[in-house]
């Protein structure tokens, strides 16, 4: 028993030391759960950022509408001499965020022209801003700043509390249709909050001196992808949008976008007839959501600036950190994929798109290139089972 108690004592000391070094501490439950994930998947590898800049992350409290909103601001960092402080930050990350990207750098770097382009990131429904840390760290290493938000459910109670706390209701046809209307309000709420975050950063020194507010993009995963699309529709400052496997709602669903738009989807986009006819309501309505979005993407695929790509070997969770730090369900549902290779393929497309559409460093008229594992939306439709369900 003594060795076990010793290890627990060491972990407790490390936890207390780590919490003293960060502004926003995850819950003990979350920390223990992620350490268990590390133990359950000892071979899981954390991908290293592919850009040239060290990566830093600062947790900020922004005053928005009389409430405090917490964000993580990812930034390209300088290779300064403060090695001791970086080691302590790395230790804090290891203890508190064992399955997330490391961001031990301290001092922000100065872009050669004075400012960095900004991305606003929104996570999946009910999730937190850390659900895509490896991709956000990678984007940052290529010379972008990223403001990562929690889902709106984590904010203080809003006027429209129903929308803030709602989820899609798959219990019946009537409940499903009603919850889609609530989702329209919810995505509008989240997009407005994202715009307010941009406003708050523009008034917050010293960060406002480092951001190029003429070059702003939006990115999100799952419901966060829907928020990114709605933000691109409602805020004229947004130059481009990346939606990672998110069904759209509200204005973006009805009319689409007028800015460059990258839509990435898993192989679940085109549902089978059996899924659409399933007796299980959750399966049936989830398939219906996918079919509605698939039809939108096919119909709009020829619009200028639109690029819709499908990754047939991917699942929904492969567009977040669960690709490289697997979900516990993977213990009983083993997949024969190279997770790190797939992560690099996804991130290569993201960086190429951002360089063209947000930073203007690449020729937007030149064709983009991607791994053969990807298919265009039309190729994916042709490759799917040719039933009425899968050929919108």
PDB file of N, CA and C in Angstrom, residues 65-130:
ATOM      1  N   UNK A  65     -21.278  41.789 -22.479  1.00  0.00           N
ATOM      2  CA  UNK A  65     -22.681  41.930 -22.102  1.00  0.00           C
ATOM      3  C   UNK A  65     -22.925  41.833 -20.609  1.00  0.00           C
ATOM      4  N   UNK A  66     -22.009  42.359 -19.820  1.00  0.00           N
ATOM      5  CA  UNK A  66     -22.173  42.301 -18.377  1.00  0.00           C
ATOM      6  C   UNK A  66     -21.818  40.968 -17.758  1.00  0.00           C
ATOM      7  N   UNK A  67     -21.347  40.022 -18.576  1.00  0.00           N
ATOM      8  CA  UNK A  67     -20.954  38.711 -18.077  1.00  0.00           C
ATOM      9  C   UNK A  67     -19.486  38.472 -18.384  1.00  0.00           C
ATOM     10  N   UNK A  68     -18.896  37.543 -17.667  1.00  0.00           N
ATOM     11  CA  UNK A  68     -17.509  37.165 -17.909  1.00  0.00           C
ATOM     12  C   UNK A  68     -17.470  35.925 -18.796  1.00  0.00           C
ATOM     13  N   UNK A  69     -16.759  36.014 -19.910  1.00  0.00           N
ATOM     14  CA  UNK A  69     -16.599  34.892 -20.833  1.00  0.00           C
ATOM     15  C   UNK A  69     -15.135  34.471 -20.855  1.00  0.00           C
ATOM     16  N   UNK A  70     -14.895  33.182 -20.659  1.00  0.00           N
ATOM     17  CA  UNK A  70     -13.534  32.655 -20.636  1.00  0.00           C
ATOM     18  C   UNK A  70     -13.144  32.162 -22.020  1.00  0.00           C
ATOM     19  N   UNK A  71     -11.968  32.555 -22.474  1.00  0.00           N
ATOM     20  CA  UNK A  71     -11.439  32.046 -23.735  1.00  0.00           C
ATOM     21  C   UNK A  71      -9.988  31.622 -23.525  1.00  0.00           C
ATOM     22  N   UNK A  72      -9.520  30.766 -24.403  1.00  0.00           N
ATOM     23  CA  UNK A  72      -8.087  30.504 -24.528  1.00  0.00           C
ATOM     24  C   UNK A  72      -7.602  31.237 -25.765  1.00  0.00           C
ATOM     25  N   UNK A  73      -6.595  32.061 -25.609  1.00  0.00           N
ATOM     26  CA  UNK A  73      -6.002  32.762 -26.739  1.00  0.00           C
ATOM     27  C   UNK A  73      -4.670  32.091 -27.064  1.00  0.00           C
ATOM     28  N   UNK A  74      -4.637  31.403 -28.190  1.00  0.00           N
ATOM     29  CA  UNK A  74      -3.422  30.751 -28.672  1.00  0.00           C
ATOM     30  C   UNK A  74      -2.632  31.761 -29.493  1.00  0.00           C
ATOM     31  N   UNK A  75      -1.311  31.778 -29.318  1.00  0.00           N
ATOM     32  CA  UNK A  75      -0.509  32.787 -30.005  1.00  0.00           C
ATOM     33  C   UNK A  75       0.857  32.224 -30.393  1.00  0.00           C
ATOM     34  N   UNK A  76       1.408  32.685 -31.539  1.00  0.00           N
ATOM     35  CA  UNK A  76       2.797  32.347 -31.881  1.00  0.00           C
ATOM     36  C   UNK A  76       3.718  32.984 -30.850  1.00  0.00           C
ATOM     37  N   UNK A  77       4.669  32.221 -30.383  1.00  0.00           N
ATOM     38  CA  UNK A  77       5.485  32.683 -29.260  1.00  0.00           C
ATOM     39  C   UNK A  77       6.927  32.907 -29.675  1.00  0.00           C
ATOM     40  N   UNK A  78       7.586  33.700 -28.882  1.00  0.00           N
ATOM     41  CA  UNK A  78       9.009  33.960 -29.091  1.00  0.00           C
ATOM     42  C   UNK A  78       9.834  32.884 -28.399  1.00  0.00           C
ATOM     43  N   UNK A  79      10.995  32.618 -28.939  1.00  0.00           N
ATOM     44  CA  UNK A  79      11.927  31.676 -28.317  1.00  0.00           C
ATOM     45  C   UNK A  79      12.797  32.449 -27.335  1.00  0.00           C
ATOM     46  N   UNK A  80      12.199  32.829 -26.225  1.00  0.00           N
ATOM     47  CA  UNK A  80      12.891  33.672 -25.256  1.00  0.00           C
ATOM     48  C   UNK A  80      13.767  32.881 -24.305  1.00  0.00           C
ATOM     49  N   UNK A  81      14.442  33.584 -23.405  1.00  0.00           N
ATOM     50  CA  UNK A  81      15.390  32.938 -22.506  1.00  0.00           C
ATOM     51  C   UNK A  81      14.758  32.351 -21.244  1.00  0.00           C
ATOM     52  N   UNK A  82      13.445  32.519 -21.061  1.00  0.00           N
ATOM     53  CA  UNK A  82      12.815  32.128 -19.802  1.00  0.00           C
ATOM     54  C   UNK A  82      12.549  30.624 -19.781  1.00  0.00           C
ATOM     55  N   UNK A  83      13.612  29.830 -19.802  1.00  0.00           N
ATOM     56  CA  UNK A  83      13.477  28.381 -19.892  1.00  0.00           C
ATOM     57  C   UNK A  83      12.832  27.787 -18.647  1.00  0.00           C
ATOM     58  N   UNK A  84      13.154  28.314 -17.479  1.00  0.00           N
ATOM     59  CA  UNK A  84      12.607  27.765 -16.237  1.00  0.00           C
ATOM     60  C   UNK A  84      11.089  27.910 -16.195  1.00  0.00           C
ATOM     61  N   UNK A  85      10.608  29.092 -16.577  1.00  0.00           N
ATOM     62  CA  UNK A  85       9.158  29.301 -16.562  1.00  0.00           C
ATOM     63  C   UNK A  85       8.472  28.408 -17.587  1.00  0.00           C
ATOM     64  N   UNK A  86       9.097  28.199 -18.742  1.00  0.00           N
ATOM     65  CA  UNK A  86       8.506  27.318 -19.746  1.00  0.00           C
ATOM     66  C   UNK A  86       8.415  25.890 -19.224  1.00  0.00           C
ATOM     67  N   UNK A  87       9.432  25.457 -18.482  1.00  0.00           N
ATOM     68  CA  UNK A  87       9.393  24.098 -17.935  1.00  0.00           C
ATOM     69  C   UNK A  87       8.246  23.943 -16.943  1.00  0.00           C
ATOM     70  N   UNK A  88       8.015  24.970 -16.117  1.00  0.00           N
ATOM     71  CA  UNK A  88       6.906  24.906 -15.176  1.00  0.00           C
ATOM     72  C   UNK A  88       5.564  24.896 -15.901  1.00  0.00           C
ATOM     73  N   UNK A  89       5.452  25.683 -16.968  1.00  0.00           N
ATOM     74  CA  UNK A  89       4.213  25.674 -17.756  1.00  0.00           C
ATOM     75  C   UNK A  89       4.003  24.312 -18.401  1.00  0.00           C
ATOM     76  N   UNK A  90       5.081  23.704 -18.886  1.00  0.00           N
ATOM     77  CA  UNK A  90       4.981  22.373 -19.484  1.00  0.00           C
ATOM     78  C   UNK A  90       4.535  21.347 -18.443  1.00  0.00           C
ATOM     79  N   UNK A  91       5.040  21.478 -17.224  1.00  0.00           N
ATOM     80  CA  UNK A  91       4.621  20.576 -16.150  1.00  0.00           C
ATOM     81  C   UNK A  91       3.142  20.757 -15.839  1.00  0.00           C
ATOM     82  N   UNK A  92       2.695  22.002 -15.775  1.00  0.00           N
ATOM     83  CA  UNK A  92       1.278  22.264 -15.510  1.00  0.00           C
ATOM     84  C   UNK A  92       0.410  21.650 -16.595  1.00  0.00           C
ATOM     85  N   UNK A  93       0.812  21.783 -17.857  1.00  0.00           N
ATOM     86  CA  UNK A  93       0.060  21.178 -18.949  1.00  0.00           C
ATOM     87  C   UNK A  93       0.026  19.663 -18.806  1.00  0.00           C
ATOM     88  N   UNK A  94       1.161  19.062 -18.459  1.00  0.00           N
ATOM     89  CA  UNK A  94       1.223  17.606 -18.325  1.00  0.00           C
ATOM     90  C   UNK A  94       0.289  17.114 -17.229  1.00  0.00           C
ATOM     91  N   UNK A  95       0.242  17.830 -16.111  1.00  0.00           N
ATOM     92  CA  UNK A  95      -0.573  17.396 -14.977  1.00  0.00           C
ATOM     93  C   UNK A  95      -2.054  17.651 -15.227  1.00  0.00           C
ATOM     94  N   UNK A  96      -2.394  18.836 -15.732  1.00  0.00           N
ATOM     95  CA  UNK A  96      -3.792  19.242 -15.842  1.00  0.00           C
ATOM     96  C   UNK A  96      -4.418  18.895 -17.183  1.00  0.00           C
ATOM     97  N   UNK A  97      -3.621  18.782 -18.236  1.00  0.00           N
ATOM     98  CA  UNK A  97      -4.145  18.521 -19.575  1.00  0.00           C
ATOM     99  C   UNK A  97      -3.311  17.420 -20.235  1.00  0.00           C
ATOM    100  N   UNK A  98      -3.330  16.217 -19.690  1.00  0.00           N
ATOM    101  CA  UNK A  98      -2.429  15.163 -20.176  1.00  0.00           C
ATOM    102  C   UNK A  98      -2.726  14.693 -21.588  1.00  0.00           C
ATOM    103  N   UNK A  99      -3.936  14.934 -22.099  1.00  0.00           N
ATOM    104  CA  UNK A  99      -4.269  14.496 -23.448  1.00  0.00           C
ATOM    105  C   UNK A  99      -4.524  15.677 -24.379  1.00  0.00           C
ATOM    106  N   UNK A 100      -4.015  16.837 -24.030  1.00  0.00           N
ATOM    107  CA  UNK A 100      -4.154  18.029 -24.869  1.00  0.00           C
ATOM    108  C   UNK A 100      -2.788  18.510 -25.333  1.00  0.00           C
ATOM    109  N   UNK A 101      -2.797  19.404 -26.298  1.00  0.00           N
ATOM    110  CA  UNK A 101      -1.546  19.936 -26.837  1.00  0.00           C
ATOM    111  C   UNK A 101      -0.836  20.779 -25.792  1.00  0.00           C
ATOM    112  N   UNK A 102       0.470  20.703 -25.798  1.00  0.00           N
ATOM    113  CA  UNK A 102       1.282  21.505 -24.896  1.00  0.00           C
ATOM    114  C   UNK A 102       1.413  22.930 -25.450  1.00  0.00           C
ATOM    115  N   UNK A 103       1.404  23.891 -24.552  1.00  0.00           N
ATOM    116  CA  UNK A 103       1.613  25.287 -24.940  1.00  0.00           C
ATOM    117  C   UNK A 103       2.456  25.958 -23.876  1.00  0.00           C
ATOM    118  N   UNK A 104       3.718  25.529 -23.730  1.00  0.00           N
ATOM    119  CA  UNK A 104       4.540  26.026 -22.628  1.00  0.00           C
ATOM    120  C   UNK A 104       5.169  27.389 -22.859  1.00  0.00           C
ATOM    121  N   UNK A 105       5.136  27.886 -24.114  1.00  0.00           N
ATOM    122  CA  UNK A 105       5.793  29.163 -24.398  1.00  0.00           C
ATOM    123  C   UNK A 105       5.120  30.287 -23.621  1.00  0.00           C
ATOM    124  N   UNK A 106       5.893  31.314 -23.338  1.00  0.00           N
ATOM    125  CA  UNK A 106       5.418  32.392 -22.471  1.00  0.00           C
ATOM    126  C   UNK A 106       5.233  33.700 -23.232  1.00  0.00           C
ATOM    127  N   UNK A 107       6.285  34.194 -23.865  1.00  0.00           N
ATOM    128  CA  UNK A 107       6.250  35.523 -24.484  1.00  0.00           C
ATOM    129  C   UNK A 107       5.715  35.447 -25.909  1.00  0.00           C
ATOM    130  N   UNK A 108       4.706  36.260 -26.256  1.00  0.00           N
ATOM    131  CA  UNK A 108       4.232  36.298 -27.639  1.00  0.00           C
ATOM    132  C   UNK A 108       5.316  36.817 -28.578  1.00  0.00           C
ATOM    133  N   UNK A 109       5.339  36.273 -29.789  1.00  0.00           N
ATOM    134  CA  UNK A 109       6.272  36.750 -30.804  1.00  0.00           C
ATOM    135  C   UNK A 109       5.651  37.921 -31.548  1.00  0.00           C
ATOM    136  N   UNK A 110       6.488  38.735 -32.117  1.00  0.00           N
ATOM    137  CA  UNK A 110       6.017  39.851 -32.930  1.00  0.00           C
ATOM    138  C   UNK A 110       6.101  39.458 -34.392  1.00  0.00           C
ATOM    139  N   UNK A 111       4.968  39.531 -35.076  1.00  0.00           N
ATOM    140  CA  UNK A 111       4.956  39.214 -36.498  1.00  0.00           C
ATOM    141  C   UNK A 111       5.785  40.249 -37.233  1.00  0.00           C
ATOM    142  N   UNK A 112       6.430  39.815 -38.321  1.00  0.00           N
ATOM    143  CA  UNK A 112       7.348  40.723 -38.998  1.00  0.00           C
ATOM    144  C   UNK A 112       6.661  41.984 -39.503  1.00  0.00           C
ATOM    145  N   UNK A 113       5.366  41.916 -39.758  1.00  0.00           N
ATOM    146  CA  UNK A 113       4.634  43.096 -40.208  1.00  0.00           C
ATOM    147  C   UNK A 113       3.811  43.720 -39.073  1.00  0.00           C
ATOM    148  N   UNK A 114       3.942  43.187 -37.872  1.00  0.00           N
ATOM    149  CA  UNK A 114       3.312  43.819 -36.727  1.00  0.00           C
ATOM    150  C   UNK A 114       2.084  43.131 -36.180  1.00  0.00           C
ATOM    151  N   UNK A 115       1.393  42.297 -36.983  1.00  0.00           N
ATOM    152  CA  UNK A 115       0.142  41.724 -36.533  1.00  0.00           C
ATOM    153  C   UNK A 115      -0.016  40.291 -37.044  1.00  0.00           C
ATOM    154  N   UNK A 116      -0.816  39.515 -36.303  1.00  0.00           N
ATOM    155  CA  UNK A 116      -1.134  38.145 -36.693  1.00  0.00           C
ATOM    156  C   UNK A 116      -2.600  38.047 -37.102  1.00  0.00           C
ATOM    157  N   UNK A 117      -2.928  37.275 -38.137  1.00  0.00           N
ATOM    158  CA  UNK A 117      -4.342  37.015 -38.428  1.00  0.00           C
ATOM    159  C   UNK A 117      -4.981  36.241 -37.276  1.00  0.00           C
ATOM    160  N   UNK A 118      -6.287  36.414 -37.124  1.00  0.00           N
ATOM    161  CA  UNK A 118      -7.024  35.838 -35.994  1.00  0.00           C
ATOM    162  C   UNK A 118      -8.070  34.843 -36.487  1.00  0.00           C
ATOM    163  N   UNK A 119      -8.182  33.721 -35.787  1.00  0.00           N
ATOM    164  CA  UNK A 119      -9.278  32.778 -35.990  1.00  0.00           C
ATOM    165  C   UNK A 119     -10.098  32.697 -34.712  1.00  0.00           C
ATOM    166  N   UNK A 120     -11.410  32.538 -34.874  1.00  0.00           N
ATOM    167  CA  UNK A 120     -12.303  32.324 -33.740  1.00  0.00           C
ATOM    168  C   UNK A 120     -12.790  30.882 -33.810  1.00  0.00           C
ATOM    169  N   UNK A 121     -12.521  30.116 -32.750  1.00  0.00           N
ATOM    170  CA  UNK A 121     -12.875  28.689 -32.730  1.00  0.00           C
ATOM    171  C   UNK A 121     -14.024  28.428 -31.772  1.00  0.00           C
ATOM    172  N   UNK A 122     -15.013  27.643 -32.248  1.00  0.00           N
ATOM    173  CA  UNK A 122     -16.111  27.170 -31.405  1.00  0.00           C
ATOM    174  C   UNK A 122     -16.124  25.645 -31.396  1.00  0.00           C
ATOM    175  N   UNK A 123     -16.365  25.031 -30.217  1.00  0.00           N
ATOM    176  CA  UNK A 123     -16.313  23.575 -30.087  1.00  0.00           C
ATOM    177  C   UNK A 123     -17.665  22.929 -30.376  1.00  0.00           C
ATOM    178  N   UNK A 124     -17.742  21.639 -30.144  1.00  0.00           N
ATOM    179  CA  UNK A 124     -18.981  20.906 -30.377  1.00  0.00           C
ATOM    180  C   UNK A 124     -20.022  21.231 -29.302  1.00  0.00           C
ATOM    181  N   UNK A 125     -21.226  20.756 -29.527  1.00  0.00           N
ATOM    182  CA  UNK A 125     -22.359  21.022 -28.640  1.00  0.00           C
ATOM    183  C   UNK A 125     -22.023  20.589 -27.209  1.00  0.00           C
ATOM    184  N   UNK A 126     -22.163  21.501 -26.260  1.00  0.00           N
ATOM    185  CA  UNK A 126     -21.903  21.287 -24.828  1.00  0.00           C
ATOM    186  C   UNK A 126     -20.421  21.100 -24.499  1.00  0.00           C
ATOM    187  N   UNK A 127     -19.548  21.158 -25.476  1.00  0.00           N
ATOM    188  CA  UNK A 127     -18.136  20.880 -25.237  1.00  0.00           C
ATOM    189  C   UNK A 127     -17.401  22.144 -24.787  1.00  0.00           C
ATOM    190  N   UNK A 128     -16.101  21.986 -24.555  1.00  0.00           N
ATOM    191  CA  UNK A 128     -15.270  23.089 -24.085  1.00  0.00           C
ATOM    192  C   UNK A 128     -14.206  23.441 -25.114  1.00  0.00           C
ATOM    193  N   UNK A 129     -13.547  24.538 -24.896  1.00  0.00           N
ATOM    194  CA  UNK A 129     -12.633  25.115 -25.879  1.00  0.00           C
ATOM    195  C   UNK A 129     -11.386  24.274 -26.113  1.00  0.00           C
ATOM    196  N   UNK A 130     -11.169  23.256 -25.277  1.00  0.00           N
ATOM    197  CA  UNK A 130      -9.978  22.413 -25.404  1.00  0.00           C
ATOM    198  C   UNK A 130     -10.197  21.186 -26.275  1.00  0.00           C
TER     199      UNK A 130
END
